[in-house]
Every structure is written in structure tokens, then in C-alpha cells.
Amino acid sequence: MPRFEPFPALRYAARDLAAVTAPPYDVLSVKEVAGLAARSPENVVHVDVPAVTHATAKDPYAAAGEVWRRWLTEGVLAVDDEPGFTIYRMRFTDEHGDERDLAAVVGALEVVDEGAGGVLAHERTTPKASTDRLDLTRATDANLSPVWGLSLARGLTELLREAGEPVGRVDVEGVAHVVERVTDPVRVAAIADLVSSDEVLIADGHHRYGVARMFRDEVRSLTGRADGTAELTLAYVGELVPEQLSIRAIHRLYAGADHARLREALARCFELSDAPMPSLAMLGDLVDKGVLALIGPDGAAEFMTPRPGAFDDVRALDGAWLEHALADLPVEVDYQHGVAEVLEAVVSGRAHSAVLISPVSIAEIERTARERLLMPPKSTFFTPKVRTGLVLRSLL
């Protein structure tokens, strides 16, 4: 099972944490990065997104590294006096109108070899040729954005119920991000022991975890040792239980071939029937009826009901069904979690078709993990996203 350890966290000394923190780098547009950078010269994007904030530099990553070291020297960032964990709570109202209070813990999670067990991927990842995160880790010797892990151990939610020492809060876009420090040795040991007692499933940040593995191997090669800080990586770990997770579906956009051919291929495996215009309310119908929804170029929708026997040998996942149904059709697949954005893509012609799917259940996520299987790419969208900058970790 993976080690999960406390560490002396790096934190912003600023009072206005909304001005210096940011969403994860991989959900930000260039325009959003520019807006965050303009808000404060100390916003984390000045280090975390060098391809944008240092685009004119000869080496954007070296420039980001210089900014990082200056922040450390000048006291923009301060290190905790002792190792500890950080409880990270997110309070918000979800898309169904339910109030949610999620609690997870930020610590240092062991970096294990692929296939070794202990830390598991839950879906196949789309290729990323860029060495962006590896170059940034080399330049800063730091973990900036945490991997989002789900502990398969029971009881973590209860261990995090009691408040820790308040160290920061950011209220943005209807979500309260609240962080609390835990340094009491007894409580620290209890959290570490529980998370380390069972496997951790990567919910978000598969690429970041893979980069942590590459960086660890580089350090081992350079030092000849396997006991340094690179043996672990920054992780936000919550319990895999329904009340602690808000999961949205990631819908499919299709280009290549054409709508008529795609519809014909789908009709071999699904019965198609009239559906109302796509909306947020329709997503509830998909779950209740056990169907998917095909959207054509005019924005009209059809329900897709699996034909008896069509998927007998296929895992009961909407994404897996679509892969099976379209296996012989040369289509290009893109992904989008917002219904309005899906409609815009189809009506504008950026995609000729789309399919709305249901979120994956907690039970299916755990079953897939226990059986050492992988879901199709982009099967789950965990929300809200963890804010970058509330907890940082030095690798020096």
C-alpha cells in the first residue's frame, strides 16, 4: 500500500488568497491565465503556466524558476514550522441544487512504478507529448498542482470531520475553498495510517503523477538514492464515497465521417427515439431511463436505448458502449462536460454530432479499480477543481 506522509507545506503569506491562487493549469484558457496574471504579480500562474506568463522569455521554465526562488527569498511564500497535513474543504451547491461539503487531506503520496499497485489509474489517458510539467518540476524543484486521489480505505471522512487550525479561505464562483492545518502527532499518524492501509485511485492528474514518476527516476539516476523528497508527490486525497464526491459526465463530440454515418453505426447497437431539446434537465432523464442522447447538426436530440444483447461482452459504461459501437468508424473524438458547450460545438459546425452520457457511479469506479481495469478516456469529471496555490510542496 502507498505511503502517505505529512510535510512542511509552503503557503502564501498574502491575506488575499483569491488574488494569488488559481484553478489547475490544465483547465485554464490563455485568456484566463492572462487575467489571473494581471490580478497580481504574485499569482501562482506566473510560475505554474510559464508557456503563457513567460512566453517571450528565451526559456520560459527557467524564468518561472527564477520567479519561484525570488518568492521564497522575499517571503512571498512561507514554509510551515513542522510537517503536517492540510484538510481541504470545498463547500458549494451542486448542479442539482444539493448543498455539498467535501473534505479531503493534502499530503505527500508515494510515487510507485506503473502496475506496481498501491496507486491506481482509473481510466486510460489521452496522449500528451508535451514535457511541460516535467520541465517545470526541474526548474522549480517543487510540486505545484496536486494529484487528486481517492482512498479506497473507509473512515477518512470521519477522521477529517474535526476542524484543524485555519490557514486560509478562498470564495470563488460559488465555492468556498477552506484549508486547515493538522500537526497534532496523534491525528497526523491516524490520517497517514488510514490512507496507507488501502489503495489510492487517481481521480484527476494522471499526467502529473506520471511526470512525478519520471522526475523521481531522474533523481534516483543522479543521486543513486531512493530516499529523497521525489519519492513522493503532492496529493489531495478524499474518500471514495458518494457524499464526498461530485462527479459530472464528460460528453462526446464527433468529427470525421459525418452525422449520417455515425447515426447509422450507433443504430446497430442502440434503438433511437425522439427526445426533447438538450438541456441540463435532460441529464437526469439519461440516468433515470438508462439511455444516452445523440445530438445532430441542427441541435435536435434522440434518445439511445441499448439494444438487447448489443453489449453483452462490454463493460456497462456509456463511454465503453460508444467505443464498441463506433470501433469501425473513422471518427475524431473530443470531450466536453457542459451541455451548452456541447450544443454550441455541434450547431457551430466544430463537431457534426455529439452524445450526452451519464456520470459514472461511485460503485462502478470502485469496482473498476478493484478489478485492475481502466475506463475509457475522459470517463469522469470531478468537480469543483482543487485550487492551485493553497498548498505547495518543495522538493529540496
Tab-separated table of C-alpha atoms in Angstrom:
chain	number	residue	atom	x	y	z
A	1	MET	CA	0.000	0.000	0.000
A	2	PRO	CA	1.281	3.539	-0.675
A	3	ARG	CA	2.977	5.742	1.879
A	4	PHE	CA	1.126	8.958	2.664
A	5	GLU	CA	3.171	11.388	4.681
A	6	PRO	CA	2.969	14.867	6.236
A	7	PHE	CA	5.380	17.551	5.040
A	8	PRO	CA	6.219	21.204	5.841
A	9	ALA	CA	3.837	22.951	3.455
A	10	LEU	CA	4.655	26.104	1.541
A	11	ARG	CA	1.883	28.686	1.766
A	12	TYR	CA	1.315	32.200	0.532
A	13	ALA	CA	1.900	34.884	3.126
A	14	ALA	CA	-0.725	37.070	1.385
A	15	ARG	CA	-4.042	37.719	3.083
A	16	ASP	CA	-5.972	37.875	-0.207
A	17	LEU	CA	-5.586	34.283	-1.353
A	18	ALA	CA	-8.131	34.761	-4.145
A	19	ALA	CA	-5.652	37.128	-5.830
A	20	VAL	CA	-2.729	34.688	-5.785
A	21	THR	CA	-4.301	31.246	-6.256
A	22	ALA	CA	-5.763	29.802	-9.456
A	23	PRO	CA	-7.652	26.845	-10.936
A	24	PRO	CA	-5.470	23.954	-12.180
A	25	TYR	CA	-3.287	24.829	-15.159
A	26	ASP	CA	-4.968	22.284	-17.447
A	27	VAL	CA	-8.451	23.836	-17.238
A	28	LEU	CA	-7.305	27.419	-17.929
A	29	SER	CA	-7.510	29.176	-21.290
A	30	VAL	CA	-4.791	31.604	-22.372
A	31	LYS	CA	-7.200	34.466	-21.712
A	32	GLU	CA	-7.931	33.214	-18.196
A	33	VAL	CA	-4.219	32.868	-17.427
A	34	ALA	CA	-3.624	36.431	-18.606
A	35	GLY	CA	-6.435	37.692	-16.385
A	36	LEU	CA	-5.071	35.922	-13.322
A	37	ALA	CA	-1.534	37.146	-14.043
A	38	ALA	CA	-2.793	40.728	-14.308
A	39	ARG	CA	-4.621	40.432	-10.989
A	40	SER	CA	-1.379	40.032	-9.033
A	41	PRO	CA	2.343	39.755	-9.855
A	42	GLU	CA	2.372	37.013	-7.226
A	43	ASN	CA	-0.424	34.899	-8.685
A	44	VAL	CA	0.664	31.281	-8.949
A	45	VAL	CA	0.184	31.260	-12.751
A	46	HIS	CA	3.407	33.315	-13.036
A	47	VAL	CA	5.136	30.056	-12.101
A	48	ASP	CA	2.571	27.382	-12.912
A	49	VAL	CA	1.812	28.370	-16.540
A	50	PRO	CA	5.160	29.599	-17.916
A	51	ALA	CA	4.206	28.928	-21.535
A	52	VAL	CA	1.803	31.876	-21.236
A	53	THR	CA	3.210	34.112	-18.491
A	54	HIS	CA	6.805	33.884	-19.750
A	55	ALA	CA	6.068	33.343	-23.439
A	56	THR	CA	8.630	35.940	-24.559
A	57	ALA	CA	11.477	34.530	-22.452
A	58	LYS	CA	14.233	32.511	-24.103
A	59	ASP	CA	13.469	29.704	-21.638
A	60	PRO	CA	10.004	30.133	-20.050
A	61	TYR	CA	10.684	27.396	-17.500
A	62	ALA	CA	13.948	28.933	-16.319
A	63	ALA	CA	12.110	32.251	-15.998
A	64	ALA	CA	9.402	30.601	-13.901
A	65	GLY	CA	12.084	29.002	-11.731
A	66	GLU	CA	13.659	32.407	-11.100
A	67	VAL	CA	10.299	33.838	-10.025
A	68	TRP	CA	9.749	30.850	-7.716
A	69	ARG	CA	13.118	31.262	-5.996
A	70	ARG	CA	12.582	35.007	-5.628
A	71	TRP	CA	9.234	34.373	-3.938
A	72	LEU	CA	10.940	32.033	-1.486
A	73	THR	CA	13.734	34.508	-0.781
A	74	GLU	CA	11.450	37.531	-0.406
A	75	GLY	CA	8.904	35.793	1.817
A	76	VAL	CA	6.042	35.718	-0.698
A	77	LEU	CA	5.881	32.049	0.241
A	78	ALA	CA	6.490	30.813	3.776
A	79	VAL	CA	7.185	27.265	4.905
A	80	ASP	CA	5.394	25.697	7.863
A	81	ASP	CA	7.491	25.223	11.009
A	82	GLU	CA	6.817	21.486	11.125
A	83	PRO	CA	5.456	18.698	8.937
A	84	GLY	CA	1.706	18.302	8.841
A	85	PHE	CA	-1.327	17.565	6.743
A	86	THR	CA	-3.774	20.109	5.355
A	87	ILE	CA	-7.503	19.449	5.457
A	88	TYR	CA	-9.001	20.980	2.308
A	89	ARG	CA	-12.777	21.518	2.373
A	90	MET	CA	-14.974	22.587	-0.550
A	91	ARG	CA	-18.457	23.869	0.256
A	92	PHE	CA	-20.869	24.562	-2.600
A	93	THR	CA	-24.272	23.842	-4.127
A	94	ASP	CA	-24.050	21.261	-6.900
A	95	GLU	CA	-25.804	21.368	-10.280
A	96	HIS	CA	-28.806	19.533	-8.804
A	97	GLY	CA	-29.270	22.128	-6.063
A	98	ASP	CA	-27.868	19.977	-3.253
A	99	GLU	CA	-25.520	21.562	-0.702
A	100	ARG	CA	-22.196	19.729	-0.564
A	101	ASP	CA	-19.369	19.792	1.985
A	102	LEU	CA	-16.392	17.837	0.702
A	103	ALA	CA	-13.372	17.152	2.907
A	104	ALA	CA	-10.036	15.768	1.743
A	105	VAL	CA	-6.474	15.868	3.014
A	106	VAL	CA	-3.385	17.223	1.253
A	107	GLY	CA	-0.191	15.289	1.890
A	108	ALA	CA	2.723	13.605	0.129
A	109	LEU	CA	1.728	10.403	-1.679
A	110	GLU	CA	4.247	7.730	-2.640
A	111	VAL	CA	5.245	7.593	-6.308
A	112	VAL	CA	5.045	3.950	-7.355
A	113	ASP	CA	6.013	2.201	-10.563
A	114	GLU	CA	3.309	1.704	-13.157
A	115	GLY	CA	1.479	-1.550	-12.478
A	116	ALA	CA	3.041	-1.997	-9.043
A	117	GLY	CA	-0.249	-1.437	-7.228
A	118	GLY	CA	-0.948	0.863	-4.318
A	119	VAL	CA	-1.720	3.874	-6.532
A	120	LEU	CA	-4.044	3.025	-9.409
A	121	ALA	CA	-5.134	4.796	-12.572
A	122	HIS	CA	-8.896	4.655	-13.145
A	123	GLU	CA	-9.095	5.498	-16.856
A	124	ARG	CA	-6.975	5.368	-19.987
A	125	THR	CA	-5.344	8.710	-20.638
A	126	THR	CA	-5.159	10.621	-23.902
A	127	PRO	CA	-1.564	11.103	-25.154
A	128	LYS	CA	0.320	14.225	-24.059
A	129	ALA	CA	3.577	14.708	-25.902
A	130	SER	CA	4.484	17.921	-24.080
A	131	THR	CA	7.141	17.782	-21.354
A	132	ASP	CA	5.633	20.909	-19.771
A	133	ARG	CA	5.143	19.575	-16.225
A	134	LEU	CA	8.483	17.776	-16.185
A	135	ASP	CA	10.339	20.892	-17.359
A	136	LEU	CA	8.543	22.936	-14.708
A	137	THR	CA	9.364	20.448	-11.935
A	138	ARG	CA	13.027	20.524	-12.940
A	139	ALA	CA	13.027	24.354	-12.952
A	140	THR	CA	11.325	24.810	-9.575
A	141	ASP	CA	12.105	21.626	-7.625
A	142	ALA	CA	8.526	21.817	-6.413
A	143	ASN	CA	5.084	20.240	-6.647
A	144	LEU	CA	2.628	22.987	-7.533
A	145	SER	CA	-0.611	21.252	-8.548
A	146	PRO	CA	-1.734	18.234	-6.515
A	147	VAL	CA	-2.824	14.912	-7.909
A	148	TRP	CA	-6.433	14.190	-6.881
A	149	GLY	CA	-6.560	10.769	-5.258
A	150	LEU	CA	-9.461	8.716	-3.920
A	151	SER	CA	-8.734	6.489	-0.930
A	152	LEU	CA	-10.395	3.092	-1.002
A	153	ALA	CA	-9.994	2.903	2.781
A	154	ARG	CA	-13.127	3.520	4.829
A	155	GLY	CA	-13.238	6.165	7.557
A	156	LEU	CA	-11.228	9.061	6.131
A	157	THR	CA	-14.250	11.366	6.051
A	158	GLU	CA	-14.798	10.826	9.769
A	159	LEU	CA	-11.111	11.425	10.548
A	160	LEU	CA	-11.337	14.813	8.810
A	161	ARG	CA	-14.588	15.918	10.419
A	162	GLU	CA	-12.921	17.789	13.281
A	163	ALA	CA	-11.576	21.191	12.221
A	164	GLY	CA	-7.857	21.872	12.116
A	165	GLU	CA	-6.030	25.192	12.508
A	166	PRO	CA	-7.485	27.648	9.927
A	167	VAL	CA	-4.826	28.792	7.440
A	168	GLY	CA	-6.808	30.174	4.524
A	169	ARG	CA	-10.040	30.527	2.608
A	170	VAL	CA	-10.967	31.433	-0.959
A	171	ASP	CA	-14.547	32.049	-2.096
A	172	VAL	CA	-14.819	31.929	-5.871
A	173	GLU	CA	-17.558	31.012	-8.350
A	174	GLY	CA	-19.888	29.790	-5.618
A	175	VAL	CA	-17.339	27.505	-3.970
A	176	ALA	CA	-15.737	28.074	-0.560
A	177	HIS	CA	-12.230	26.548	-0.519
A	178	VAL	CA	-11.194	26.244	3.149
A	179	VAL	CA	-7.815	24.930	4.313
A	180	GLU	CA	-6.871	23.877	7.852
A	181	ARG	CA	-3.509	22.688	9.160
A	182	VAL	CA	-3.140	19.488	11.219
A	183	THR	CA	0.120	18.970	13.129
A	184	ASP	CA	-1.012	17.039	16.233
A	185	PRO	CA	1.163	13.893	16.131
A	186	VAL	CA	-1.652	11.538	17.098
A	187	ARG	CA	-4.026	12.864	14.455
A	188	VAL	CA	-1.284	13.046	11.812
A	189	ALA	CA	-0.394	9.402	12.463
A	190	ALA	CA	-4.061	8.340	12.288
A	191	ILE	CA	-4.535	10.021	8.876
A	192	ALA	CA	-1.270	8.643	7.493
A	193	ASP	CA	-2.029	5.118	8.697
A	194	LEU	CA	-5.559	5.099	7.302
A	195	VAL	CA	-4.665	6.340	3.813
A	196	SER	CA	-1.709	3.952	3.713
A	197	SER	CA	-3.926	0.989	4.647
A	198	ASP	CA	-5.556	0.638	1.226
A	199	GLU	CA	-5.089	1.616	-2.391
A	200	VAL	CA	-5.462	5.143	-3.732
A	201	LEU	CA	-7.182	5.676	-7.061
A	202	ILE	CA	-6.116	8.630	-9.217
A	203	ALA	CA	-9.242	10.643	-9.994
A	204	ASP	CA	-7.580	13.614	-11.671
A	205	GLY	CA	-3.941	14.253	-12.507
A	206	HIS	CA	-2.842	11.027	-14.210
A	207	HIS	CA	-0.360	13.033	-16.304
A	208	ARG	CA	1.003	14.838	-13.235
A	209	TYR	CA	1.521	11.513	-11.464
A	210	GLY	CA	3.321	10.115	-14.498
A	211	VAL	CA	5.594	13.168	-14.521
A	212	ALA	CA	6.296	12.649	-10.808
A	213	ARG	CA	7.421	9.125	-11.672
A	214	MET	CA	9.756	10.414	-14.413
A	215	PHE	CA	11.205	13.069	-12.108
A	216	ARG	CA	11.717	10.508	-9.344
A	217	ASP	CA	13.626	8.282	-11.747
A	218	GLU	CA	15.825	11.201	-12.831
A	219	VAL	CA	16.670	11.987	-9.204
A	220	ARG	CA	17.460	8.352	-8.476
A	221	SER	CA	19.759	8.222	-11.502
A	222	LEU	CA	21.574	11.411	-10.493
A	223	THR	CA	21.948	10.636	-6.783
A	224	GLY	CA	21.981	6.860	-6.685
A	225	ARG	CA	19.467	7.071	-3.835
A	226	ALA	CA	15.790	6.249	-3.420
A	227	ASP	CA	15.001	8.039	-0.168
A	228	GLY	CA	14.570	11.679	-1.228
A	229	THR	CA	11.574	14.000	-1.485
A	230	ALA	CA	10.960	12.985	-5.110
A	231	GLU	CA	9.842	9.566	-3.861
A	232	LEU	CA	6.511	11.236	-3.031
A	233	THR	CA	4.335	13.828	-4.731
A	234	LEU	CA	1.737	16.391	-3.688
A	235	ALA	CA	-1.718	14.823	-3.459
A	236	TYR	CA	-5.240	15.797	-2.428
A	237	VAL	CA	-6.855	12.605	-1.124
A	238	GLY	CA	-10.520	12.104	-0.309
A	239	GLU	CA	-12.660	9.084	0.460
A	240	LEU	CA	-14.409	7.216	-2.344
A	241	VAL	CA	-17.962	7.659	-1.047
A	242	PRO	CA	-20.961	9.387	-2.713
A	243	GLU	CA	-21.366	12.146	-0.150
A	244	GLN	CA	-17.749	13.214	-0.643
A	245	LEU	CA	-17.708	13.401	-4.428
A	246	SER	CA	-19.431	15.468	-7.087
A	247	ILE	CA	-18.989	13.736	-10.443
A	248	ARG	CA	-20.196	15.076	-13.760
A	249	ALA	CA	-20.238	13.328	-17.110
A	250	ILE	CA	-17.863	14.241	-19.921
A	251	HIS	CA	-19.862	14.175	-23.139
A	252	ARG	CA	-18.540	13.158	-26.564
A	253	LEU	CA	-18.132	15.395	-29.625
A	254	TYR	CA	-17.555	13.780	-33.015
A	255	ALA	CA	-15.905	14.984	-36.209
A	256	GLY	CA	-14.659	12.979	-39.188
A	257	ALA	CA	-17.012	10.711	-41.173
A	258	ASP	CA	-20.381	12.547	-40.976
A	259	HIS	CA	-23.536	12.594	-38.876
A	260	ALA	CA	-25.474	10.199	-41.128
A	261	ARG	CA	-22.761	7.520	-40.991
A	262	LEU	CA	-22.292	7.965	-37.243
A	263	ARG	CA	-26.041	7.679	-36.652
A	264	GLU	CA	-26.184	4.539	-38.793
A	265	ALA	CA	-23.349	2.933	-36.806
A	266	LEU	CA	-24.986	3.784	-33.493
A	267	ALA	CA	-28.359	2.473	-34.654
A	268	ARG	CA	-26.876	-1.025	-34.942
A	269	CYS	CA	-26.370	-1.082	-31.170
A	270	PHE	CA	-28.981	1.400	-29.934
A	271	GLU	CA	-32.669	1.957	-30.579
A	272	LEU	CA	-33.162	5.645	-31.437
A	273	SER	CA	-36.272	7.555	-30.381
A	274	ASP	CA	-37.390	11.177	-30.203
A	275	ALA	CA	-36.095	13.233	-27.286
A	276	PRO	CA	-36.703	16.803	-26.095
A	277	MET	CA	-34.215	19.561	-26.830
A	278	PRO	CA	-30.984	19.015	-24.911
A	279	SER	CA	-30.833	20.699	-21.512
A	280	LEU	CA	-29.403	20.276	-18.047
A	281	ALA	CA	-32.700	18.667	-17.014
A	282	MET	CA	-32.240	16.033	-19.719
A	283	LEU	CA	-29.150	14.707	-17.921
A	284	GLY	CA	-31.388	13.482	-15.118
A	285	ASP	CA	-33.540	11.665	-17.686
A	286	LEU	CA	-30.499	9.857	-19.031
A	287	VAL	CA	-29.723	8.424	-15.596
A	288	ASP	CA	-33.354	7.559	-14.810
A	289	LYS	CA	-34.010	5.903	-18.179
A	290	GLY	CA	-30.585	4.280	-18.593
A	291	VAL	CA	-30.134	5.864	-22.022
A	292	LEU	CA	-27.777	8.186	-23.905
A	293	ALA	CA	-28.721	11.087	-26.201
A	294	LEU	CA	-27.497	11.713	-29.739
A	295	ILE	CA	-27.414	15.335	-30.902
A	296	GLY	CA	-27.376	16.153	-34.614
A	297	PRO	CA	-26.169	19.212	-36.563
A	298	ASP	CA	-29.484	21.046	-36.038
A	299	GLY	CA	-29.286	20.599	-32.265
A	300	ALA	CA	-32.162	18.096	-32.158
A	301	ALA	CA	-31.761	15.077	-29.903
A	302	GLU	CA	-32.657	11.385	-29.960
A	303	PHE	CA	-32.586	9.001	-27.022
A	304	MET	CA	-30.285	5.992	-27.483
A	305	THR	CA	-31.532	2.828	-25.739
A	306	PRO	CA	-29.113	-0.138	-25.796
A	307	ARG	CA	-30.424	-2.994	-27.944
A	308	PRO	CA	-30.778	-6.349	-26.159
A	309	GLY	CA	-27.531	-8.283	-26.448
A	310	ALA	CA	-25.609	-5.480	-28.142
A	311	PHE	CA	-23.219	-5.023	-25.238
A	312	ASP	CA	-23.178	-8.423	-23.558
A	313	ASP	CA	-19.368	-8.552	-23.622
A	314	VAL	CA	-18.822	-4.836	-22.935
A	315	ARG	CA	-18.496	-3.184	-19.535
A	316	ALA	CA	-21.657	-1.272	-18.576
A	317	LEU	CA	-20.193	2.183	-19.125
A	318	ASP	CA	-21.592	4.697	-21.596
A	319	GLY	CA	-18.088	5.532	-22.829
A	320	ALA	CA	-17.246	1.858	-23.369
A	321	TRP	CA	-20.518	1.298	-25.248
A	322	LEU	CA	-19.727	4.193	-27.583
A	323	GLU	CA	-16.210	2.906	-28.250
A	324	HIS	CA	-17.658	-0.510	-29.115
A	325	ALA	CA	-20.421	0.869	-31.353
A	326	LEU	CA	-18.069	3.156	-33.288
A	327	ALA	CA	-15.000	0.900	-33.395
A	328	ASP	CA	-15.080	0.580	-37.186
A	329	LEU	CA	-15.969	4.202	-37.966
A	330	PRO	CA	-13.109	6.689	-38.584
A	331	VAL	CA	-14.273	9.430	-36.236
A	332	GLU	CA	-12.371	12.033	-34.233
A	333	VAL	CA	-13.498	12.292	-30.626
A	334	ASP	CA	-13.356	15.358	-28.403
A	335	TYR	CA	-14.698	15.847	-24.888
A	336	GLN	CA	-16.880	18.470	-23.199
A	337	HIS	CA	-18.669	18.408	-19.833
A	338	GLY	CA	-21.088	21.338	-20.328
A	339	VAL	CA	-24.387	20.808	-22.184
A	340	ALA	CA	-24.460	24.387	-23.504
A	341	GLU	CA	-20.885	23.997	-24.765
A	342	VAL	CA	-21.794	20.698	-26.442
A	343	LEU	CA	-24.690	22.337	-28.272
A	344	GLU	CA	-22.544	25.260	-29.372
A	345	ALA	CA	-19.909	22.914	-30.792
A	346	VAL	CA	-22.463	20.988	-32.843
A	347	VAL	CA	-24.546	23.929	-34.072
A	348	SER	CA	-21.416	25.915	-34.992
A	349	GLY	CA	-20.074	23.012	-37.035
A	350	ARG	CA	-16.980	22.323	-34.910
A	351	ALA	CA	-18.477	18.856	-34.463
A	352	HIS	CA	-21.139	17.212	-36.611
A	353	SER	CA	-22.559	15.140	-33.746
A	354	ALA	CA	-22.464	14.763	-30.006
A	355	VAL	CA	-23.580	12.168	-27.477
A	356	LEU	CA	-24.658	13.098	-23.961
A	357	ILE	CA	-23.831	10.423	-21.388
A	358	SER	CA	-24.461	9.801	-17.689
A	359	PRO	CA	-21.911	10.236	-14.889
A	360	VAL	CA	-20.126	7.075	-13.768
A	361	SER	CA	-21.361	5.774	-10.411
A	362	ILE	CA	-19.176	5.544	-7.316
A	363	ALA	CA	-19.791	1.790	-7.207
A	364	GLU	CA	-18.544	1.366	-10.789
A	365	ILE	CA	-15.453	3.471	-10.096
A	366	GLU	CA	-14.532	1.265	-7.132
A	367	ARG	CA	-15.362	-1.986	-8.940
A	368	THR	CA	-13.177	-0.999	-11.889
A	369	ALA	CA	-10.314	-0.127	-9.545
A	370	ARG	CA	-10.549	-3.354	-7.548
A	371	GLU	CA	-10.532	-5.392	-10.760
A	372	ARG	CA	-7.458	-3.515	-12.061
A	373	LEU	CA	-9.348	-2.350	-15.153
A	374	LEU	CA	-9.332	1.038	-16.880
A	375	MET	CA	-12.299	3.064	-18.049
A	376	PRO	CA	-12.272	4.826	-21.440
A	377	PRO	CA	-10.523	8.220	-21.541
A	378	LYS	CA	-12.398	11.147	-20.000
A	379	SER	CA	-14.960	8.980	-18.218
A	380	THR	CA	-15.302	11.221	-15.161
A	381	PHE	CA	-15.184	14.926	-14.375
A	382	PHE	CA	-14.631	15.517	-10.667
A	383	THR	CA	-15.772	18.930	-9.519
A	384	PRO	CA	-15.121	21.519	-8.154
A	385	LYS	CA	-11.445	21.660	-9.061
A	386	VAL	CA	-8.805	21.964	-6.354
A	387	ARG	CA	-7.290	25.454	-6.220
A	388	THR	CA	-3.579	25.680	-7.066
A	389	GLY	CA	-1.546	27.698	-4.561
A	390	LEU	CA	-3.339	26.901	-1.318
A	391	VAL	CA	-0.799	24.171	-0.528
A	392	LEU	CA	2.600	23.862	-2.276
A	393	ARG	CA	5.472	21.448	-1.697
A	394	SER	CA	9.205	21.949	-2.057
A	395	LEU	CA	11.304	19.065	-3.374
A	396	LEU	CA	14.561	20.479	-1.949
